[in-house]
Tab-separated table of C-alpha atoms and ligand atoms in Angstrom:
chain	number	residue	atom	x	y	z
A	1	UNK	CA	-2.846	-27.556	-1.077
A	2	UNK	CA	-1.708	-25.328	-3.929
A	3	UNK	CA	-1.715	-21.783	-2.508
A	4	UNK	CA	0.199	-20.271	-5.400
A	5	UNK	CA	-0.674	-16.916	-6.903
A	6	UNK	CA	0.624	-14.572	-9.592
A	7	UNK	CA	1.502	-11.078	-8.430
A	8	UNK	CA	3.188	-8.410	-10.595
A	9	UNK	CA	4.392	-11.163	-12.891
A	10	UNK	CA	5.951	-13.219	-10.079
A	11	UNK	CA	4.797	-16.750	-9.477
A	12	UNK	CA	4.544	-16.848	-5.670
A	13	UNK	CA	3.960	-19.937	-3.517
A	14	UNK	CA	1.212	-18.056	-1.657
A	15	UNK	CA	-0.059	-14.458	-1.396
A	16	UNK	CA	1.050	-13.538	2.161
A	17	UNK	CA	3.710	-10.878	2.633
A	18	UNK	CA	4.611	-7.985	4.900
A	19	UNK	CA	3.356	-4.611	3.668
A	20	UNK	CA	5.557	-1.576	3.530
A	21	UNK	CA	6.845	-0.739	7.023
A	22	UNK	CA	10.066	-0.148	8.950
A	23	UNK	CA	10.095	-3.864	9.862
A	24	UNK	CA	12.471	-4.481	6.979
A	25	UNK	CA	14.927	-1.739	7.909
A	26	UNK	CA	16.550	-4.413	10.034
A	27	UNK	CA	18.183	-7.345	8.225
A	28	UNK	CA	17.575	-9.801	11.075
A	29	UNK	CA	13.885	-9.032	10.829
A	30	UNK	CA	14.010	-9.519	7.067
A	31	UNK	CA	15.472	-12.988	7.635
A	32	UNK	CA	12.770	-13.747	10.209
A	33	UNK	CA	10.128	-12.714	7.697
A	34	UNK	CA	11.644	-14.972	5.063
A	35	UNK	CA	11.856	-17.816	7.598
A	36	UNK	CA	8.188	-17.228	8.377
A	37	UNK	CA	7.541	-17.871	4.688
A	38	UNK	CA	6.915	-14.325	3.443
A	39	UNK	CA	6.199	-14.587	-0.290
A	40	UNK	CA	7.969	-11.277	-0.923
A	41	UNK	CA	9.474	-8.376	0.986
A	42	UNK	CA	7.898	-4.956	0.584
A	43	UNK	CA	10.277	-2.304	1.816
A	44	UNK	CA	9.602	0.797	3.848
A	45	UNK	CA	9.166	3.822	1.550
A	46	UNK	CA	11.753	6.252	0.446
A	47	UNK	CA	9.864	9.535	0.710
A	48	UNK	CA	9.797	12.478	-1.683
A	49	UNK	CA	10.376	14.819	1.300
A	50	UNK	CA	13.419	12.825	2.276
A	51	UNK	CA	14.980	12.904	-1.189
A	52	UNK	CA	14.114	16.550	-1.756
A	53	UNK	CA	15.345	17.411	1.765
A	54	UNK	CA	18.676	15.722	1.142
A	55	UNK	CA	19.036	17.349	-2.278
A	56	UNK	CA	18.261	20.785	-0.843
A	57	UNK	CA	20.622	20.284	2.068
A	58	UNK	CA	23.393	19.326	-0.331
A	59	UNK	CA	22.598	22.272	-2.595
A	60	UNK	CA	22.538	24.568	0.433
A	61	UNK	CA	25.939	23.355	1.568
A	62	UNK	CA	27.430	23.846	-1.892
A	63	UNK	CA	25.907	27.286	-2.571
A	64	UNK	CA	26.651	28.789	0.821
A	65	UNK	CA	24.561	30.928	3.163
A	66	UNK	CA	23.930	33.846	0.775
A	67	UNK	CA	21.587	31.684	-1.310
A	68	UNK	CA	20.298	29.662	1.540
A	69	UNK	CA	17.395	27.278	1.182
A	70	UNK	CA	17.012	27.275	4.944
A	71	UNK	CA	13.395	28.304	4.737
A	72	UNK	CA	12.515	25.551	2.287
A	73	UNK	CA	14.369	23.086	4.459
A	74	UNK	CA	12.405	24.099	7.541
A	75	UNK	CA	9.240	22.720	5.912
A	76	UNK	CA	10.803	19.346	5.486
A	77	UNK	CA	11.599	16.774	8.123
A	78	UNK	CA	15.218	16.648	9.188
A	79	UNK	CA	16.865	13.940	7.021
A	80	UNK	CA	18.056	12.365	10.276
A	81	UNK	CA	14.444	11.730	11.266
A	82	UNK	CA	14.378	8.968	8.676
A	83	UNK	CA	15.823	5.643	9.646
A	84	UNK	CA	17.472	5.280	6.250
A	85	UNK	CA	18.755	8.147	4.109
A	86	UNK	CA	18.295	7.935	0.338
A	87	UNK	CA	21.772	6.478	-0.182
A	88	UNK	CA	21.324	4.020	2.706
A	89	UNK	CA	17.998	3.006	1.231
A	90	UNK	CA	19.603	1.956	-2.039
A	91	UNK	CA	22.230	0.064	-0.102
A	92	UNK	CA	19.519	-1.607	1.972
A	93	UNK	CA	17.934	-2.904	-1.246
A	94	UNK	CA	21.233	-4.562	-2.191
A	95	UNK	CA	21.675	-5.978	1.320
A	96	UNK	CA	18.169	-7.424	1.407
A	97	UNK	CA	18.596	-8.852	-2.088
A	98	UNK	CA	21.787	-10.567	-0.982
A	99	UNK	CA	20.137	-11.913	2.194
A	100	UNK	CA	16.918	-13.429	0.809
A	101	UNK	CA	15.779	-15.376	-2.210
A	102	UNK	CA	12.250	-13.952	-2.441
A	103	UNK	CA	11.248	-10.947	-4.564
A	104	UNK	CA	12.126	-7.572	-3.040
A	105	UNK	CA	9.696	-4.754	-3.723
A	106	UNK	CA	11.104	-1.277	-3.065
A	107	UNK	CA	8.766	1.590	-2.258
A	108	UNK	CA	8.685	5.222	-3.289
A	109	UNK	CA	6.274	7.622	-1.647
A	110	UNK	CA	5.394	11.057	-2.945
A	111	UNK	CA	2.979	13.297	-4.771
A	112	UNK	CA	4.656	15.259	-7.551
A	113	UNK	CA	6.225	14.172	-10.842
A	114	UNK	CA	9.512	15.880	-9.915
A	115	UNK	CA	13.190	14.922	-9.724
A	116	UNK	CA	12.757	12.516	-6.783
A	117	UNK	CA	11.226	9.916	-9.064
A	118	UNK	CA	14.665	9.396	-10.631
A	119	UNK	CA	15.178	7.211	-7.595
A	120	UNK	CA	12.998	4.602	-9.255
A	121	UNK	CA	15.838	3.948	-11.688
A	122	UNK	CA	18.399	3.807	-8.881
A	123	UNK	CA	16.209	1.335	-7.013
A	124	UNK	CA	16.039	-0.887	-10.060
A	125	UNK	CA	19.816	-0.660	-10.439
A	126	UNK	CA	20.246	-1.523	-6.750
A	127	UNK	CA	18.406	-4.786	-7.431
A	128	UNK	CA	14.739	-4.179	-6.609
A	129	UNK	CA	12.568	-6.772	-8.351
A	130	UNK	CA	9.554	-4.471	-8.422
A	131	UNK	CA	8.510	-1.050	-7.270
A	132	UNK	CA	5.556	0.018	-5.184
A	133	UNK	CA	4.735	3.701	-5.602
A	134	UNK	CA	2.624	5.193	-2.853
A	135	UNK	CA	0.816	8.228	-4.234
A	136	UNK	CA	0.199	9.904	-0.893
A	137	UNK	CA	-1.581	12.980	-2.194
A	138	UNK	CA	-3.999	14.830	0.046
A	139	UNK	CA	-5.735	17.363	-2.212
A	140	UNK	CA	-6.281	20.596	-0.251
A	141	UNK	CA	-5.883	23.323	-2.891
A	142	UNK	CA	-9.305	24.775	-3.756
A	143	UNK	CA	-7.988	25.845	-7.165
A	144	UNK	CA	-7.015	22.334	-8.097
A	145	UNK	CA	-9.559	20.017	-9.706
A	146	UNK	CA	-9.914	16.289	-9.203
A	147	UNK	CA	-8.656	15.891	-12.757
A	148	UNK	CA	-5.468	17.811	-11.826
A	149	UNK	CA	-4.858	15.502	-8.874
A	150	UNK	CA	-5.403	12.390	-10.952
A	151	UNK	CA	-3.226	13.710	-13.749
A	152	UNK	CA	-0.407	14.219	-11.256
A	153	UNK	CA	-0.626	10.572	-10.221
A	154	UNK	CA	-0.709	9.514	-13.865
A	155	UNK	CA	2.322	11.677	-14.665
A	156	UNK	CA	4.278	10.038	-11.851
A	157	UNK	CA	3.402	6.588	-13.168
A	158	UNK	CA	4.153	7.504	-16.783
A	159	UNK	CA	7.554	8.901	-15.888
A	160	UNK	CA	8.523	5.998	-13.668
A	161	UNK	CA	7.304	3.546	-16.299
A	162	UNK	CA	9.612	5.210	-18.820
A	163	UNK	CA	12.536	4.993	-16.394
A	164	UNK	CA	12.326	1.342	-15.260
A	165	UNK	CA	11.531	-2.072	-16.670
A	166	UNK	CA	10.570	-3.780	-13.415
A	167	UNK	CA	6.881	-4.211	-12.501
A	168	UNK	CA	5.196	-1.185	-10.988
A	169	UNK	CA	2.470	-1.366	-8.337
A	170	UNK	CA	0.622	1.806	-7.377
A	171	UNK	CA	-0.534	2.170	-3.790
A	172	UNK	CA	-3.618	4.362	-3.868
A	173	UNK	CA	-5.801	6.074	-1.339
A	174	UNK	CA	-9.555	5.523	-1.702
A	175	UNK	CA	-10.165	9.271	-1.994
A	176	UNK	CA	-10.680	9.679	-5.716
A	177	UNK	CA	-14.017	10.560	-7.225
A	178	UNK	CA	-13.891	7.835	-9.870
A	179	UNK	CA	-11.594	5.105	-8.753
A	180	UNK	CA	-12.593	2.734	-11.558
A	181	UNK	CA	-11.681	5.301	-14.179
A	182	UNK	CA	-8.412	6.164	-12.450
A	183	UNK	CA	-7.503	2.469	-12.249
A	184	UNK	CA	-8.116	2.128	-15.962
A	185	UNK	CA	-5.936	5.128	-16.772
A	186	UNK	CA	-3.198	3.910	-14.430
A	187	UNK	CA	-3.237	0.594	-16.252
A	188	UNK	CA	-2.814	2.409	-19.577
A	189	UNK	CA	0.017	4.484	-18.061
A	190	UNK	CA	1.867	1.267	-17.259
A	191	UNK	CA	0.816	0.208	-13.757
A	192	UNK	CA	1.274	-3.549	-13.360
A	193	UNK	CA	-0.713	-3.622	-10.136
A	194	UNK	CA	-2.675	-1.668	-7.567
A	195	UNK	CA	-2.272	-1.830	-3.802
A	196	UNK	CA	-5.523	-1.013	-1.986
A	197	UNK	CA	-5.473	1.136	0.081
A	198	UNK	CA	-3.014	3.549	1.419
A	199	UNK	CA	-4.082	4.964	4.835
A	200	UNK	CA	-3.690	8.688	5.353
A	201	UNK	CA	-2.436	9.193	8.875
A	202	UNK	CA	-4.817	11.457	10.760
A	203	UNK	CA	-3.539	14.373	12.755
A	204	UNK	CA	-5.057	14.918	16.195
A	205	UNK	CA	-5.325	18.123	18.244
A	206	UNK	CA	-3.713	18.509	21.651
A	207	UNK	CA	-6.281	20.752	23.388
A	208	UNK	CA	-3.885	21.784	26.181
A	209	UNK	CA	-0.799	22.572	24.092
A	210	UNK	CA	-2.866	23.794	21.110
A	211	UNK	CA	-0.793	21.703	18.801
A	212	UNK	CA	-1.535	19.469	15.865
A	213	UNK	CA	-0.105	16.104	16.762
A	214	UNK	CA	0.512	13.266	14.347
A	215	UNK	CA	-1.168	9.994	15.319
A	216	UNK	CA	-0.388	6.574	14.053
A	217	UNK	CA	-2.871	3.930	15.085
A	218	UNK	CA	-2.389	0.368	14.006
A	219	UNK	CA	-5.314	-0.898	11.960
A	220	UNK	CA	-8.367	-2.897	12.981
A	221	UNK	CA	-10.186	-5.487	10.821
A	222	UNK	CA	-13.009	-2.947	10.224
A	223	UNK	CA	-10.728	-1.239	7.742
A	224	UNK	CA	-10.893	-4.288	5.526
A	225	UNK	CA	-14.472	-3.607	4.412
A	226	UNK	CA	-13.579	-0.611	2.252
A	227	UNK	CA	-10.860	-2.704	0.625
A	228	UNK	CA	-13.184	-5.650	-0.013
A	229	UNK	CA	-15.650	-3.509	-1.906
A	230	UNK	CA	-13.003	-2.027	-4.183
A	231	UNK	CA	-11.114	-5.260	-4.670
A	232	UNK	CA	-14.375	-6.858	-5.779
A	233	UNK	CA	-15.160	-4.022	-8.184
A	234	UNK	CA	-11.667	-3.452	-9.566
A	235	UNK	CA	-10.849	-7.131	-9.949
A	236	UNK	CA	-13.586	-7.229	-12.548
A	237	UNK	CA	-12.146	-4.216	-14.373
A	238	UNK	CA	-8.390	-3.920	-13.875
A	239	UNK	CA	-6.311	-6.446	-15.774
A	240	UNK	CA	-3.165	-6.218	-13.652
A	241	UNK	CA	-2.491	-7.515	-10.144
A	242	UNK	CA	-4.260	-6.427	-6.994
A	243	UNK	CA	-2.893	-6.427	-3.464
A	244	UNK	CA	-4.847	-5.727	-0.322
A	245	UNK	CA	-3.298	-3.651	2.427
A	246	UNK	CA	-5.267	-2.516	5.460
A	247	UNK	CA	-7.181	-4.488	8.028
A	248	UNK	CA	-5.988	-8.037	7.365
A	249	UNK	CA	-5.463	-9.534	10.819
A	250	UNK	CA	-6.353	-13.204	10.470
A	251	UNK	CA	-7.101	-16.008	8.015
A	252	UNK	CA	-10.756	-15.064	7.581
A	253	UNK	CA	-9.747	-11.511	6.598
A	254	UNK	CA	-7.249	-12.886	4.090
A	255	UNK	CA	-9.797	-15.310	2.632
A	256	UNK	CA	-12.305	-12.499	2.125
A	257	UNK	CA	-9.715	-10.344	0.361
A	258	UNK	CA	-8.699	-13.213	-1.920
A	259	UNK	CA	-12.325	-14.040	-2.694
A	260	UNK	CA	-12.822	-10.374	-3.597
A	261	UNK	CA	-9.902	-10.656	-6.016
A	262	UNK	CA	-6.623	-9.979	-4.188
A	263	UNK	CA	-3.543	-11.640	-5.687
A	264	UNK	CA	-1.363	-10.561	-2.772
A	265	UNK	CA	-2.209	-10.034	0.887
A	266	UNK	CA	-0.034	-7.496	2.665
A	267	UNK	CA	0.015	-7.190	6.443
A	268	UNK	CA	1.668	-4.686	8.738
A	269	UNK	CA	-0.283	-3.980	11.946
A	270	UNK	CA	-0.727	-7.638	12.831
A	271	UNK	CA	2.979	-8.326	12.267
A	272	UNK	CA	3.962	-5.310	14.366
A	273	UNK	CA	1.647	-6.494	17.156
A	274	UNK	CA	2.298	-10.232	17.037
A	275	UNK	CA	5.584	-10.687	15.214
A	276	UNK	CA	6.551	-12.017	11.787
A	277	UNK	CA	5.702	-15.618	12.725
A	278	UNK	CA	2.033	-14.635	12.383
A	279	UNK	CA	2.568	-15.160	8.656
A	280	UNK	CA	3.049	-18.890	9.285
A	281	UNK	CA	-0.158	-19.139	11.289
A	282	UNK	CA	-2.311	-17.213	8.830
A	283	UNK	CA	-1.011	-19.228	5.923
A	284	UNK	CA	-1.667	-22.529	7.746
A	285	UNK	CA	-5.154	-21.383	8.775
A	286	UNK	CA	-6.030	-20.407	5.201
A	287	UNK	CA	-4.740	-23.752	3.949
A	288	UNK	CA	-6.832	-25.640	6.510
A	289	UNK	CA	-9.900	-23.592	5.649
A	290	UNK	CA	-9.504	-24.354	1.937
A	291	UNK	CA	-9.155	-28.068	2.669
A	292	UNK	CA	-12.181	-28.106	4.975
A	293	UNK	CA	-14.218	-26.353	2.314
A	294	UNK	CA	-13.009	-28.710	-0.409
A	295	UNK	CA	-11.260	-26.201	-2.612
A	296	UNK	CA	-8.676	-27.658	-5.001
A	297	UNK	CA	-6.416	-24.622	-4.840
A	298	UNK	CA	-6.261	-21.022	-3.686
A	299	UNK	CA	-6.728	-19.881	-7.284
A	300	UNK	CA	-10.083	-21.629	-7.360
A	301	UNK	CA	-11.223	-19.281	-4.600
A	302	UNK	CA	-9.493	-16.164	-6.017
A	303	UNK	CA	-12.027	-13.634	-7.280
A	304	UNK	CA	-14.980	-15.944	-6.569
A	305	UNK	CA	-16.744	-13.058	-4.774
A	306	UNK	CA	-15.703	-10.378	-7.238
A	307	UNK	CA	-18.258	-8.026	-8.665
A	308	UNK	CA	-18.445	-9.986	-11.910
A	309	UNK	CA	-18.787	-13.411	-10.288
A	310	UNK	CA	-20.847	-12.994	-7.165
A	311	UNK	CA	-24.575	-13.710	-7.340
A	312	UNK	CA	-25.310	-10.323	-5.801
A	313	UNK	CA	-22.927	-7.758	-7.353
A	314	UNK	CA	-25.161	-4.820	-6.459
A	315	UNK	CA	-24.374	-5.652	-2.845
A	316	UNK	CA	-21.002	-3.992	-3.456
A	317	UNK	CA	-22.660	-0.807	-4.669
A	318	UNK	CA	-25.418	1.388	-3.382
A	319	UNK	CA	-28.296	-1.062	-3.399
A	320	UNK	CA	-27.869	-2.516	0.049
A	321	UNK	CA	-27.385	0.890	1.575
A	322	UNK	CA	-31.086	1.662	1.933
A	323	UNK	CA	-31.939	-1.812	3.177
A	324	UNK	CA	-29.255	-1.692	5.858
A	325	UNK	CA	-30.296	1.754	7.058
A	326	UNK	CA	-33.967	0.899	7.113
A	327	UNK	CA	-33.367	-2.454	8.774
A	328	UNK	CA	-31.398	-0.943	11.655
A	329	UNK	CA	-33.118	-0.914	15.050
A	330	UNK	CA	-31.894	1.301	17.901
A	331	UNK	CA	-30.245	-0.365	20.929
A	332	UNK	CA	-30.055	-3.775	19.222
A	333	UNK	CA	-26.313	-3.596	18.571
A	334	UNK	CA	-24.740	-3.149	21.974
A	335	UNK	CA	-21.346	-4.603	21.048
B	401	FMN	C1	4.734	1.988	11.423
B	401	FMN	C2	4.210	1.975	10.016
B	401	FMN	C3	5.017	2.416	8.982
B	401	FMN	C4	4.548	2.428	7.670
B	401	FMN	N1	5.356	2.855	6.677
B	401	FMN	C5	4.900	2.856	5.392
B	401	FMN	C6	5.738	3.280	4.332
B	401	FMN	O1	6.887	3.628	4.512
B	401	FMN	N2	5.215	3.284	3.084
B	401	FMN	C7	3.944	2.875	2.812
B	401	FMN	O2	3.543	2.863	1.646
B	401	FMN	N3	3.127	2.445	3.800
B	401	FMN	C8	3.576	2.439	5.076
B	401	FMN	N4	2.765	2.015	6.086
B	401	FMN	C9	1.397	1.577	5.753
B	401	FMN	C10	1.339	0.063	5.649
B	401	FMN	O3	2.119	-0.416	4.571
B	401	FMN	C11	-0.090	-0.447	5.455
B	401	FMN	O4	-0.587	0.004	4.210
B	401	FMN	C12	-1.032	-0.001	6.546
B	401	FMN	O5	-0.440	-0.146	7.833
B	401	FMN	C13	-2.324	-0.802	6.511
B	401	FMN	O6	-2.069	-2.178	6.633
B	401	FMN	P1	-2.304	-2.974	8.018
B	401	FMN	O7	-3.746	-2.877	8.345
B	401	FMN	O8	-1.890	-4.378	7.695
B	401	FMN	O9	-1.457	-2.317	9.049
B	401	FMN	C14	3.218	1.990	7.391
B	401	FMN	C15	2.422	1.534	8.449
B	401	FMN	C16	2.887	1.520	9.744
B	401	FMN	C17	2.001	1.029	10.823
C-alpha cells in the first residue's frame, strides 16, 4: 500500500512522526524512533525565554553588578532548567542529522519578533531541514487587540522567512478570533505549513500552599475533535501543508485526521506512554484499514472528509450545534 505523503516539500513514505518533545534530546531514542519508521524527527523547542535568559546572563556577567539584569533574569527560568542550552541545541541538530537519514525539523518557541528569532538562521546552518515555529502567545493585555496579537505572529513569520530558506511550519493555538484569515495571512507571510494545534499548558492552584502550580497532562483522544474541525476547514483554504498534533492515539485517530486533510500526523503523548515502537503499530493498522476498505493509496483518502469534499460541510460549522443540544437526553450517556 502506498502510504506516501508530501509534507513541507518533503516526499515522505508515510505521515507518522513524533511531535515536538524531549524524546529526541536523547540520541538513542532518536535512533529508536527512526528504527520504528518515523517519517521525520521533530525536535523539542528552543524557547525564547531560554535564549533571552542566556543572552541576559551573558550580558550581566560582562557588564558587572552595577548594571545588573538580575531582576529581569528572575522572571526567566534558570537556563539550567532546560535540558539543552541554546548552544547545545544547535549541536544536537548536527548530531541528529549525522545519526539519521530522515528529515530533521527543529523547533523554535516564542511570542515576540525579537532577537531570539536569529536562532532560526543558526538552526538552518546547523543542518535543520525545516523549522517548526510554535507561536505560544497567551494574550492577556487588555490594551492589546486581537489584530496586535496576530500581527506579532505574522512579524515573527515574516522575519524568520527572510532569514532562512528551509520550509517553515507554524504551530498555532486555536485561540484566534479568525483562524481562517490568520492562516491565509501566514501563508502570504511565507508559512509552508501549519501544525494544529499547540496546547497551552494549564496552571492549577494548590489550595493548601496557595500556589499556582504548572500541570502537564498527557493528551486524550477527545482533543482530536477540535483539530479535525480545523483541519477540515483549513485544508480547503490553506495551500501549504497541514500537520495534526494533539489527541492522536491510535490508527482510527490518524485516519480521521488524514481524511480531514492532514499531510503529517504528529504524536507525543502516545509515544511517551507506550514507547516509540507504537509508530510501527499505528502505521501497520492504518495500512490494514486502507486495504480492508479498498483504498488504492493513502493519498486517495487524504482530505476526503475536508470541508470542501464532504457531503455535509456544515457539520463542521455551527449547524449541527443546535441539533446536538436539542437531541441530548439527560442520564442517557452514563459513560
Ligand atoms: C513532555 C512534553 C514536552 C513538549 N515539548 C514541546 C516543545 O518543546 N515544543 C512544542 O512545540 N511542543 C511541545 N509539546 C507539545 C507536543 O508537541 C504536542 O503538540 C502535544 O503534546 C499534543 O500532542 P499529543 O496529543 O500527541 O501529545 C510537548 C508535549 C509534552 C507532553
